[in-house]
XYZ file of C-alpha atoms in Angstrom:
499
model
C -19.601 36.613 -32.056
C -22.731 38.266 -30.834
C -24.603 37.084 -27.676
C -26.314 33.974 -28.959
C -30.064 33.583 -28.602
C -30.697 30.365 -30.475
C -29.512 26.768 -30.845
C -30.058 24.800 -34.305
C -30.555 21.162 -34.583
C -30.451 18.846 -37.594
C -31.987 15.431 -37.992
C -30.453 13.498 -41.126
C -32.943 10.783 -42.060
C -33.004 8.535 -45.055
C -36.075 10.419 -46.462
C -35.326 13.984 -45.627
C -33.248 16.525 -43.505
C -35.230 18.176 -40.762
C -33.838 21.428 -39.123
C -35.121 23.227 -35.994
C -34.242 26.417 -34.032
C -34.869 26.750 -30.357
C -34.676 29.669 -28.067
C -31.931 29.341 -25.593
C -33.993 31.471 -23.029
C -36.721 28.956 -22.611
C -36.097 26.042 -25.131
C -39.079 26.617 -27.143
C -39.216 25.859 -30.922
C -38.984 28.956 -33.009
C -39.228 27.208 -36.381
C -38.820 24.067 -38.328
C -37.897 23.053 -41.886
C -37.321 20.168 -44.025
C -35.659 19.394 -47.349
C -36.422 17.757 -49.826
C -40.197 17.920 -49.802
C -40.278 14.354 -51.495
C -38.571 11.538 -49.991
C -34.842 11.325 -50.794
C -34.008 8.549 -53.155
C -32.332 5.467 -52.155
C -30.387 3.533 -54.967
C -30.656 -0.189 -54.897
C -28.005 -1.317 -57.481
C -28.835 -4.886 -56.464
C -31.672 -6.617 -54.458
C -31.156 -5.899 -50.858
C -28.855 -3.024 -51.378
C -29.505 0.560 -50.262
C -27.259 3.546 -50.966
C -27.486 7.297 -50.879
C -25.027 10.064 -51.834
C -23.498 11.950 -48.956
C -22.974 15.004 -51.152
C -26.770 15.089 -51.606
C -27.161 15.038 -47.711
C -25.031 18.135 -47.531
C -27.050 19.845 -50.235
C -30.107 19.095 -48.100
C -28.507 20.394 -44.999
C -27.876 23.810 -46.681
C -31.310 23.998 -48.212
C -33.060 23.162 -44.804
C -30.962 25.760 -43.128
C -31.616 28.561 -45.678
C -35.337 27.875 -45.480
C -35.258 27.986 -41.649
C -33.408 31.159 -41.432
C -35.677 32.693 -44.070
C -38.818 31.457 -42.189
C -37.689 32.721 -38.805
C -35.715 35.872 -39.665
C -32.914 34.709 -37.457
C -29.344 35.566 -38.442
C -26.401 33.268 -38.343
C -24.530 35.191 -35.480
C -27.582 34.721 -33.234
C -27.174 30.985 -33.230
C -24.799 29.648 -30.505
C -24.606 25.794 -30.923
C -25.292 23.119 -33.566
C -26.571 19.607 -32.912
C -26.682 16.771 -35.311
C -28.882 13.663 -35.203
C -28.576 11.110 -38.056
C -29.668 7.862 -39.599
C -27.731 5.112 -37.865
C -25.339 2.341 -39.066
C -24.533 3.926 -42.415
C -20.972 3.840 -43.828
C -19.278 6.885 -45.440
C -15.750 6.499 -46.760
C -13.356 9.339 -47.758
C -9.965 9.751 -49.237
C -7.122 11.859 -48.083
C -8.810 15.011 -49.489
C -11.841 14.244 -47.615
C -13.727 13.387 -50.746
C -16.329 10.353 -50.848
C -14.908 7.490 -52.481
C -18.363 5.672 -52.970
C -21.926 6.111 -52.170
C -22.915 5.554 -48.487
C -24.064 2.134 -47.639
C -26.947 3.050 -45.356
C -28.805 1.277 -42.425
C -31.223 -0.736 -44.442
C -28.781 -2.276 -46.691
C -28.520 -5.971 -46.344
C -25.456 -6.956 -48.313
C -23.173 -7.576 -45.315
C -25.252 -10.210 -43.458
C -22.969 -12.895 -44.376
C -19.953 -10.874 -43.655
C -21.287 -10.307 -39.951
C -21.967 -13.954 -39.642
C -18.265 -14.751 -40.657
C -17.233 -11.977 -38.127
C -19.291 -13.576 -35.363
C -17.637 -17.007 -36.103
C -14.135 -15.555 -35.999
C -14.748 -13.716 -32.684
C -16.896 -16.308 -31.099
C -20.637 -15.904 -30.069
C -20.115 -15.845 -26.376
C -17.291 -13.299 -26.488
C -19.113 -11.096 -29.135
C -22.285 -10.915 -26.911
C -20.425 -10.280 -23.671
C -18.068 -7.590 -25.088
C -20.060 -5.969 -27.915
C -23.673 -6.765 -26.633
C -24.315 -7.774 -30.273
C -23.123 -9.993 -32.993
C -21.158 -7.985 -35.705
C -24.326 -8.308 -37.840
C -25.086 -6.215 -40.838
C -23.766 -3.102 -39.061
C -21.257 -0.467 -40.006
C -18.121 -2.601 -39.298
C -19.344 -5.402 -41.348
C -20.200 -2.845 -44.324
C -16.513 -1.836 -44.068
C -15.362 -5.235 -44.370
C -17.524 -6.001 -47.311
C -15.961 -3.016 -49.172
C -12.597 -4.187 -48.200
C -13.389 -7.685 -49.705
C -15.542 -6.831 -52.564
C -14.149 -3.544 -53.717
C -10.434 -3.534 -53.004
C -9.503 -0.764 -55.384
C -12.006 1.520 -53.668
C -10.892 0.338 -50.210
C -7.246 1.230 -51.200
C -8.210 4.913 -51.342
C -10.031 5.056 -48.010
C -8.368 7.180 -45.256
C -11.229 7.387 -42.792
C -14.581 5.699 -42.312
C -17.481 7.608 -40.737
C -21.225 7.437 -39.808
C -23.525 9.752 -41.572
C -23.533 12.346 -38.791
C -19.833 12.330 -38.751
C -19.593 13.106 -42.417
C -22.042 16.177 -41.844
C -19.768 17.383 -38.980
C -16.728 16.947 -41.131
C -18.446 19.175 -43.828
C -19.281 21.635 -41.138
C -15.848 21.722 -39.473
C -13.212 20.010 -41.833
C -12.272 17.547 -38.847
C -13.203 13.876 -38.752
C -14.439 12.730 -35.538
C -16.979 10.181 -33.839
C -18.308 9.389 -30.501
C -18.440 6.240 -28.225
C -22.229 6.223 -29.057
C -21.419 6.119 -32.731
C -18.656 3.460 -32.438
C -21.080 1.290 -30.592
C -23.627 1.527 -33.331
C -21.050 0.451 -35.739
C -20.233 -2.514 -33.390
C -16.832 -0.984 -32.914
C -17.026 -0.442 -29.040
C -16.090 -3.006 -26.528
C -18.282 -2.585 -23.429
C -16.453 -5.027 -21.293
C -13.041 -3.446 -21.921
C -14.405 0.151 -22.372
C -12.405 0.897 -25.471
C -12.527 0.396 -29.239
C -13.332 -3.138 -30.054
C -9.964 -4.829 -30.859
C -11.700 -8.095 -31.606
C -13.607 -6.630 -34.399
C -10.671 -4.768 -35.873
C -8.565 -7.939 -35.854
C -11.393 -10.103 -37.281
C -12.061 -7.715 -40.006
C -8.441 -6.915 -40.695
C -9.294 -3.090 -40.238
C -6.534 -0.745 -39.440
C -7.493 1.391 -36.430
C -6.128 4.504 -38.184
C -9.373 4.291 -40.217
C -11.387 5.422 -37.208
C -12.053 8.921 -36.463
C -10.955 10.695 -33.425
C -13.170 10.311 -30.352
C -15.003 13.394 -28.883
C -17.812 13.590 -26.265
C -21.343 12.946 -27.423
C -22.447 16.074 -25.668
C -19.756 18.720 -25.552
C -17.927 21.027 -27.955
C -16.570 18.664 -30.628
C -15.511 21.132 -33.288
C -16.425 24.637 -34.623
C -17.926 25.833 -37.967
C -15.376 26.593 -40.649
C -15.459 29.728 -42.736
C -16.185 27.628 -45.892
C -19.253 25.790 -44.272
C -20.454 28.957 -42.494
C -20.649 30.753 -45.986
C -22.633 27.588 -47.335
C -25.057 27.465 -44.416
C -25.427 31.198 -43.682
C -24.259 30.638 -40.114
C -21.345 32.181 -38.335
C -17.853 30.792 -38.407
C -16.745 29.457 -35.069
C -20.227 28.429 -34.047
C -19.617 25.142 -31.761
C -20.840 21.836 -32.972
C -21.653 20.621 -29.571
C -23.743 17.249 -30.089
C -24.069 14.275 -32.246
C -25.910 11.139 -31.905
C -27.922 8.389 -34.003
C -31.533 9.144 -34.511
C -32.764 6.502 -32.035
C -30.539 7.509 -29.030
C -31.331 11.232 -30.037
C -35.068 10.387 -30.191
C -34.910 8.983 -26.583
C -33.004 12.034 -25.596
C -35.659 14.209 -27.037
C -38.420 12.429 -25.197
C -36.685 12.657 -21.960
C -35.717 8.921 -21.878
C -32.493 8.809 -20.048
C -32.746 6.796 -17.067
C -32.853 2.953 -16.575
C -36.455 1.681 -16.991
C -37.525 4.420 -19.366
C -38.625 3.610 -22.958
C -38.977 5.455 -26.204
C -40.437 4.416 -29.397
C -40.772 5.810 -32.938
C -42.413 4.732 -36.129
C -40.751 6.486 -39.169
C -39.392 4.750 -42.108
C -38.293 2.007 -39.684
C -39.909 1.262 -36.345
C -38.061 1.224 -32.965
C -38.445 0.554 -29.380
C -35.633 1.790 -27.236
C -35.350 0.834 -23.596
C -32.659 2.159 -21.392
C -30.847 0.048 -18.847
C -27.605 0.216 -16.801
C -27.001 -3.568 -17.230
C -24.867 -5.100 -20.116
C -27.936 -7.027 -21.262
C -27.884 -9.022 -24.693
C -30.286 -11.288 -26.432
C -28.630 -14.668 -27.125
C -29.858 -14.534 -30.680
C -28.835 -10.886 -31.088
C -32.063 -10.149 -32.475
C -32.013 -6.815 -30.603
C -29.071 -4.638 -29.812
C -27.481 -2.649 -27.170
C -25.693 0.683 -27.961
C -24.178 3.249 -25.803
C -26.700 5.803 -24.975
C -26.121 9.675 -25.189
C -25.261 9.812 -21.510
C -23.113 6.698 -21.556
C -19.887 6.915 -19.587
C -17.634 4.001 -18.857
C -18.088 4.646 -15.229
C -21.988 4.950 -15.630
C -22.746 2.655 -18.588
C -26.226 3.728 -19.598
C -27.182 1.478 -22.585
C -30.074 1.605 -25.043
C -31.421 -1.565 -25.967
C -32.911 -1.110 -29.377
C -35.520 -3.120 -31.178
C -35.813 -2.302 -34.792
C -38.150 -3.201 -37.625
C -36.882 -1.848 -41.040
C -40.286 -2.149 -42.728
C -42.740 -0.001 -40.868
C -43.614 3.496 -42.042
C -42.072 2.745 -45.391
C -44.857 0.084 -45.924
C -47.669 2.471 -45.133
C -46.142 5.157 -47.428
C -45.928 2.494 -50.116
C -49.517 1.647 -49.575
C -50.358 5.164 -49.887
C -48.428 5.577 -53.172
C -50.069 2.575 -54.686
C -53.651 2.972 -53.464
C -54.249 6.816 -53.109
C -51.214 9.015 -54.141
C -50.901 12.155 -52.400
C -53.851 11.565 -50.142
C -53.286 13.079 -46.615
C -52.574 10.379 -43.925
C -55.505 11.763 -41.916
C -57.752 10.738 -44.798
C -56.320 7.362 -45.004
C -56.880 6.841 -41.257
C -60.461 7.788 -41.631
C -60.753 5.181 -44.452
C -58.813 2.514 -42.561
C -61.188 2.972 -39.522
C -64.087 1.767 -41.633
C -62.624 -1.788 -41.371
C -62.951 -3.790 -38.239
C -60.068 -4.927 -36.029
C -58.303 -7.677 -37.725
C -59.291 -6.456 -41.234
C -61.677 -9.232 -41.890
C -58.854 -11.828 -41.875
C -56.541 -9.787 -44.143
C -52.867 -9.872 -42.638
C -50.028 -7.743 -43.628
C -46.296 -8.711 -42.989
C -44.328 -5.458 -43.262
C -40.875 -6.939 -43.752
C -40.172 -5.469 -47.297
C -37.259 -3.103 -46.319
C -34.163 -5.456 -46.306
C -33.085 -8.009 -43.640
C -34.879 -7.892 -40.337
C -32.754 -8.104 -37.169
C -35.699 -9.512 -35.120
C -36.125 -12.296 -37.618
C -32.475 -13.422 -37.243
C -31.443 -11.086 -40.314
C -33.799 -12.994 -42.708
C -35.080 -11.095 -45.693
C -38.548 -12.458 -46.005
C -40.207 -9.645 -48.049
C -43.534 -7.932 -47.280
C -46.845 -9.937 -47.727
C -50.556 -9.534 -47.922
C -51.988 -12.878 -46.785
C -55.745 -13.904 -46.985
C -56.904 -11.354 -49.555
C -60.544 -12.084 -50.653
C -61.377 -10.084 -53.834
C -65.067 -10.296 -52.956
C -64.597 -9.050 -49.470
C -61.845 -6.721 -49.071
C -61.705 -3.007 -49.926
C -59.216 -0.274 -49.662
C -60.153 0.364 -46.147
C -59.080 -3.347 -45.322
C -55.733 -3.080 -47.086
C -54.962 0.196 -44.989
C -56.131 -1.329 -41.811
C -54.169 -4.421 -42.283
C -51.027 -2.246 -43.145
C -51.305 -0.343 -39.920
C -52.110 -3.479 -37.786
C -49.308 -5.474 -39.413
C -46.846 -2.776 -38.525
C -48.195 -2.695 -34.928
C -48.171 -6.462 -34.621
C -44.460 -6.538 -35.579
C -43.733 -4.015 -32.578
C -45.554 -6.440 -30.384
C -43.508 -9.345 -31.652
C -40.300 -7.355 -31.051
C -41.229 -6.187 -27.731
C -41.521 -9.613 -26.448
C -37.857 -10.110 -27.007
C -37.117 -7.242 -24.870
C -39.420 -8.532 -22.217
C -37.724 -11.925 -22.365
C -34.458 -10.103 -21.624
C -35.999 -8.771 -18.360
C -36.716 -5.239 -19.534
C -39.936 -3.836 -18.123
C -42.216 -1.688 -20.204
C -45.180 0.141 -18.687
C -44.940 3.734 -20.301
C -43.586 4.336 -23.745
C -42.836 7.917 -24.793
C -43.281 8.806 -28.559
C -43.033 12.058 -30.642
C -46.011 13.555 -32.320
C -44.596 13.232 -35.731
C -44.824 9.676 -37.295
C -47.019 6.545 -37.137
C -48.003 7.397 -33.614
C -50.364 9.920 -34.916
C -52.388 7.034 -36.098
C -54.933 6.168 -33.453
C -55.510 2.710 -35.105
C -51.688 1.931 -34.954
C -51.236 3.284 -31.390
C -54.322 1.663 -29.917
C -53.272 -1.602 -31.245
C -49.738 -1.387 -29.831
C -51.110 -0.049 -26.455
C -53.751 -2.758 -26.162
C -51.575 -5.712 -26.959
C -48.493 -4.499 -24.939
C -50.562 -3.291 -21.999
C -48.423 -0.014 -22.122
C -49.634 3.540 -21.771
C -48.183 5.504 -24.794
C -47.372 9.254 -24.049
C -47.236 11.483 -26.920
C -44.801 14.394 -26.440
C -44.582 17.619 -28.439
C -41.043 17.357 -29.781
C -38.870 16.291 -32.738
C -35.430 14.854 -33.175
C -34.180 18.123 -34.659
C -35.485 20.105 -31.576
C -33.733 17.463 -29.308
C -30.602 17.754 -31.172
C -30.791 21.622 -30.822
C -31.420 21.241 -27.020
C -28.594 18.791 -26.339
C -26.339 21.096 -28.347
C -27.246 23.998 -25.955
C -26.160 21.802 -23.130
C -22.905 20.631 -24.917
C -21.904 24.290 -25.661
C -22.527 25.385 -22.159
C -25.577 27.592 -22.702
C -27.680 25.244 -20.544
C -26.577 23.572 -17.396
C -27.470 19.992 -17.861
C -29.789 17.642 -19.550
C -32.574 18.245 -17.114
C -33.040 21.503 -18.767
C -34.164 19.651 -21.826
C -36.994 17.638 -19.959
C -38.293 21.006 -18.475
C -39.631 21.864 -21.837
C -41.280 18.609 -22.717
C -44.992 18.751 -23.108
C -47.346 15.934 -23.267
C -50.183 16.421 -25.961
C -51.871 13.149 -25.847
C -51.828 9.500 -24.604
C -53.163 6.114 -25.817
C -54.326 3.716 -23.197
C -54.931 -0.110 -23.685
C -58.330 -0.911 -24.781
C -59.770 -3.753 -22.610
C -63.019 -3.758 -24.367
C -61.499 -4.687 -27.685
C -58.742 -7.074 -26.189
C -60.212 -10.270 -27.568
C -60.334 -8.856 -31.062
C -56.741 -7.582 -30.889
C -55.546 -10.847 -29.569
C -57.238 -12.860 -32.271
C -55.857 -10.726 -34.941
C -52.488 -10.843 -33.546
C -52.568 -14.604 -33.214
C -53.512 -15.021 -36.864
C -50.741 -12.613 -37.850
C -48.032 -14.357 -35.736
C -49.031 -17.697 -37.319
C -48.674 -16.359 -40.788
C -45.147 -14.935 -39.795
C -44.053 -18.322 -38.377
C -45.212 -20.118 -41.416
C -43.226 -17.753 -43.451
C -39.880 -17.955 -41.493
C -39.955 -21.563 -40.731
C -37.866 -23.627 -43.216
């Protein structure tokens, strides 16, 4: 293989696959691509279900790679490492021949809520929280148990279960592997005993042989096969040297690795991710602790993740209904015509499955207080943005109640945080400074892979390339208006979730 000059990173989301190339010499981005241009379809065979075809993910990986190579003029042999970030908590099942046996049950699917509750009762709440830092909930292990119980014929053909990123790595290398970080997001890692969660396997009657082989999160995990190299246009033998779920990867991309540091994102779902070195848990398991990318049993860095399923997906739905194809910048200008609080119009953004911060309730999205004589498109758009921001504040209070301190939040420059209305609302109500960094998940994956393959010395090399491109400060002059609007929103939420 020629002397490599680049590293490639992928970010497999539920809406598209993004790819990025960076120079190994200085970490700068050479090019970016995405596929498909429209959002990837999500199948919902029944209410609350969400599935995608892993074969389609692989087709998108190929297309995104081809576009990136054509755009940059870089050849496959010049690329020295591959990194993968992926949508968390999904379940991919394959048979003996590594063929997918059913569509992937993805992160926002709600079918396994009752399964997770039964698992919690079998393990015991105190033991589950102390060992898993979570209840089994609606996560990957519970989805596997659901298939076992509801689709026994399908389950009988399963030889390995994987997360979405494990599947992409399997297509690249032919090997089936996962990481401690991955096991933890599936609620299959015991933080107290520092091993695979035997309590979960026992409660769910899962054979440990279904779990993939463990490899490091950052380090050479496998190599690109001849077949995959031809499909991607890369060189066989290229090391796959990094793999992590999208939220731990987002934090890494933003330089959030140490206890006390906080990252956030506002894509299809919204997340605040706070790093700690303590085994913290919420007694109601409304937020979740996962092994961070730099987790080691002897240095247990843990990311406490607050997730709201219905954030960016609500705003994209509003755009589709109100102004199809209109640039988000235009919608932002329109929303700014309405005052803080949107003249009493309140939006609850919880229309994308069961919400963990609401104790796994599936309450649906709502617009409340609509006045046909008073409210315009501007009010609908502003209420949508504010409703998402208010849900962030609601979730962040859970993190603070656990003892996590938040003063500075780092975000990328490629999602809802591009909206000044949304960002000022979050900053003002949380009292946090929001720092906007020029990076993406795919760039972070490429940089981490450079470390894993030995081209870079350590993770600090990633942070040297971070550039702050903006910030949002709390707006004290509008504090009363923000507080009043949030109070109205919270009362509407409580009325909705109170039996």
